[in-house]
């Protein structure tokens, strides 16, 4: 099949290759390293092109793009290497564009992207900079200290590079998103407390639990009993039907992350969910979710990150009971440990295709200044981890912990979504199941805000709103297409 006639149907959307997008470019890295190679692979992939490497022998040393400080005469684009470059103020302030560059980019965007995507900017922090759940405290982060948490810096560097390729080399890549879409917003729901009385259906005694566990579990039970006596509706946290109906109104279908083990499991902690998915109520909801084309993913338990077999066990249990393949996950409490890399590697070993667990817990914003899908870097193996990281920019709590005002929330969400659209990126939203529809008194404004958010998203046909599984599937098919381009 000729490359210009290759058409791929992806989730009923079209992604096309044509001759204009294919051009045999060459690039050269002066001081080669696997990490620099990884950054170039990432950038070219987002732009949607495949670029060959120029050799160092005299026959094939011609390159169009050169990264280093000793370029030859014939290179059309040169990026100078400077390991201290991280924030390009001029570009971020809109004071420079591709038209101001004749050939040489004097800011090292390769090094800068590497620093953000690997989170090197937050290396060497102390234990005090993390909360009790080993999550980086926003105020201690590089993003907060440099006042850049609202800026998707990596996107801006990639977009600058894309504009440079288009203007200097007339190169056009395969679009990152389906036809007519400028960005993607992934909708997801963590299923933490879908049943406010689940704790009352639990066993009285559990092996291997300490006094603190018994005490806190008893307090939760006492609270549930009080609510039950007070006549609280047993179903007003069980909002699957309402959420799916609201989303489907606009043609959206989100992801639900379910915990497949609970606090009574041998590894369970006081932070884990109380419900048991192996009960008729859950079997029914799984079928309903599948029938309507929504996605089921794993909400990995609090301590899942400690053991890869245990993580794989949770995946297998969910798949067996729900009758579906769980390709994606999110860790409960964002609990992936301070050594994030170790956990990210476990995802690949356990057979996941995507994870969506990297975010600030206590702040809305861009945790690694990136609103793009990426494969995390493994510095030990010196290669990428083949699991997409889909970055979360907003959790319901990171807005409502600080203000109960619905209006504030909607305005903030609009601002961030506008930024994601402008930077052609991907942002994931995490709204818990009990807070995603205004049906209970505890989370009334949270539910109203989510419903309003859906309406806002539906008004903009240039935003692709869908679940994380569809985004993962689209990206993987797009990658196949890129790999078929000649170099
Ligand atoms: Zn959770």
mmCIF file with all atom_site columns, N, CA, C and O and ligand atoms in Angstrom, residues 190 192 299 332-333 432, ligand 1:
data_model
loop_
_atom_site.group_PDB
_atom_site.id
_atom_site.type_symbol
_atom_site.label_atom_id
_atom_site.label_alt_id
_atom_site.label_comp_id
_atom_site.label_asym_id
_atom_site.label_entity_id
_atom_site.label_seq_id
_atom_site.pdbx_PDB_ins_code
_atom_site.Cartn_x
_atom_site.Cartn_y
_atom_site.Cartn_z
_atom_site.occupancy
_atom_site.B_iso_or_equiv
_atom_site.pdbx_formal_charge
_atom_site.auth_seq_id
_atom_site.auth_comp_id
_atom_site.auth_asym_id
_atom_site.auth_atom_id
_atom_site.pdbx_PDB_model_num
ATOM   1  N  N   . UNK A 1 190 ? -12.517 7.972  39.873 1.00 0.00 ? 190 UNK A N   1
ATOM   2  C  CA  . UNK A 1 190 ? -12.013 6.995  40.839 1.00 0.00 ? 190 UNK A CA  1
ATOM   3  C  C   . UNK A 1 190 ? -13.199 6.500  41.660 1.00 0.00 ? 190 UNK A C   1
ATOM   4  O  O   . UNK A 1 190 ? -13.969 7.304  42.195 1.00 0.00 ? 190 UNK A O   1
ATOM   5  N  N   . UNK A 1 192 ? -14.045 5.232  44.790 1.00 0.00 ? 192 UNK A N   1
ATOM   6  C  CA  . UNK A 1 192 ? -13.545 5.053  46.162 1.00 0.00 ? 192 UNK A CA  1
ATOM   7  C  C   . UNK A 1 192 ? -14.670 4.632  47.114 1.00 0.00 ? 192 UNK A C   1
ATOM   8  O  O   . UNK A 1 192 ? -14.540 3.669  47.851 1.00 0.00 ? 192 UNK A O   1
ATOM   9  N  N   . UNK A 1 299 ? -8.221  0.673  39.926 1.00 0.00 ? 299 UNK A N   1
ATOM   10 C  CA  . UNK A 1 299 ? -7.791  1.647  40.928 1.00 0.00 ? 299 UNK A CA  1
ATOM   11 C  C   . UNK A 1 299 ? -6.886  0.868  41.882 1.00 0.00 ? 299 UNK A C   1
ATOM   12 O  O   . UNK A 1 299 ? -7.363  0.216  42.811 1.00 0.00 ? 299 UNK A O   1
ATOM   13 N  N   . UNK A 1 332 ? -4.639  4.564  43.879 1.00 0.00 ? 332 UNK A N   1
ATOM   14 C  CA  . UNK A 1 332 ? -5.452  5.207  44.918 1.00 0.00 ? 332 UNK A CA  1
ATOM   15 C  C   . UNK A 1 332 ? -4.559  6.138  45.739 1.00 0.00 ? 332 UNK A C   1
ATOM   16 O  O   . UNK A 1 332 ? -3.425  5.773  46.083 1.00 0.00 ? 332 UNK A O   1
ATOM   17 N  N   . UNK A 1 333 ? -5.056  7.328  46.041 1.00 0.00 ? 333 UNK A N   1
ATOM   18 C  CA  . UNK A 1 333 ? -4.289  8.341  46.800 1.00 0.00 ? 333 UNK A CA  1
ATOM   19 C  C   . UNK A 1 333 ? -3.043  8.812  46.051 1.00 0.00 ? 333 UNK A C   1
ATOM   20 O  O   . UNK A 1 333 ? -2.120  9.314  46.679 1.00 0.00 ? 333 UNK A O   1
ATOM   21 N  N   . UNK A 1 432 ? -14.345 11.945 41.430 1.00 0.00 ? 432 UNK A N   1
ATOM   22 C  CA  . UNK A 1 432 ? -14.739 10.696 42.102 1.00 0.00 ? 432 UNK A CA  1
ATOM   23 C  C   . UNK A 1 432 ? -16.201 10.348 41.789 1.00 0.00 ? 432 UNK A C   1
ATOM   24 O  O   . UNK A 1 432 ? -16.995 11.232 41.476 1.00 0.00 ? 432 UNK A O   1
HETATM 25 ZN ZN1 . LIG B 2 .   ? -8.947  6.587  45.207 1.00 0.00 ? 1   LIG B ZN1 1
#
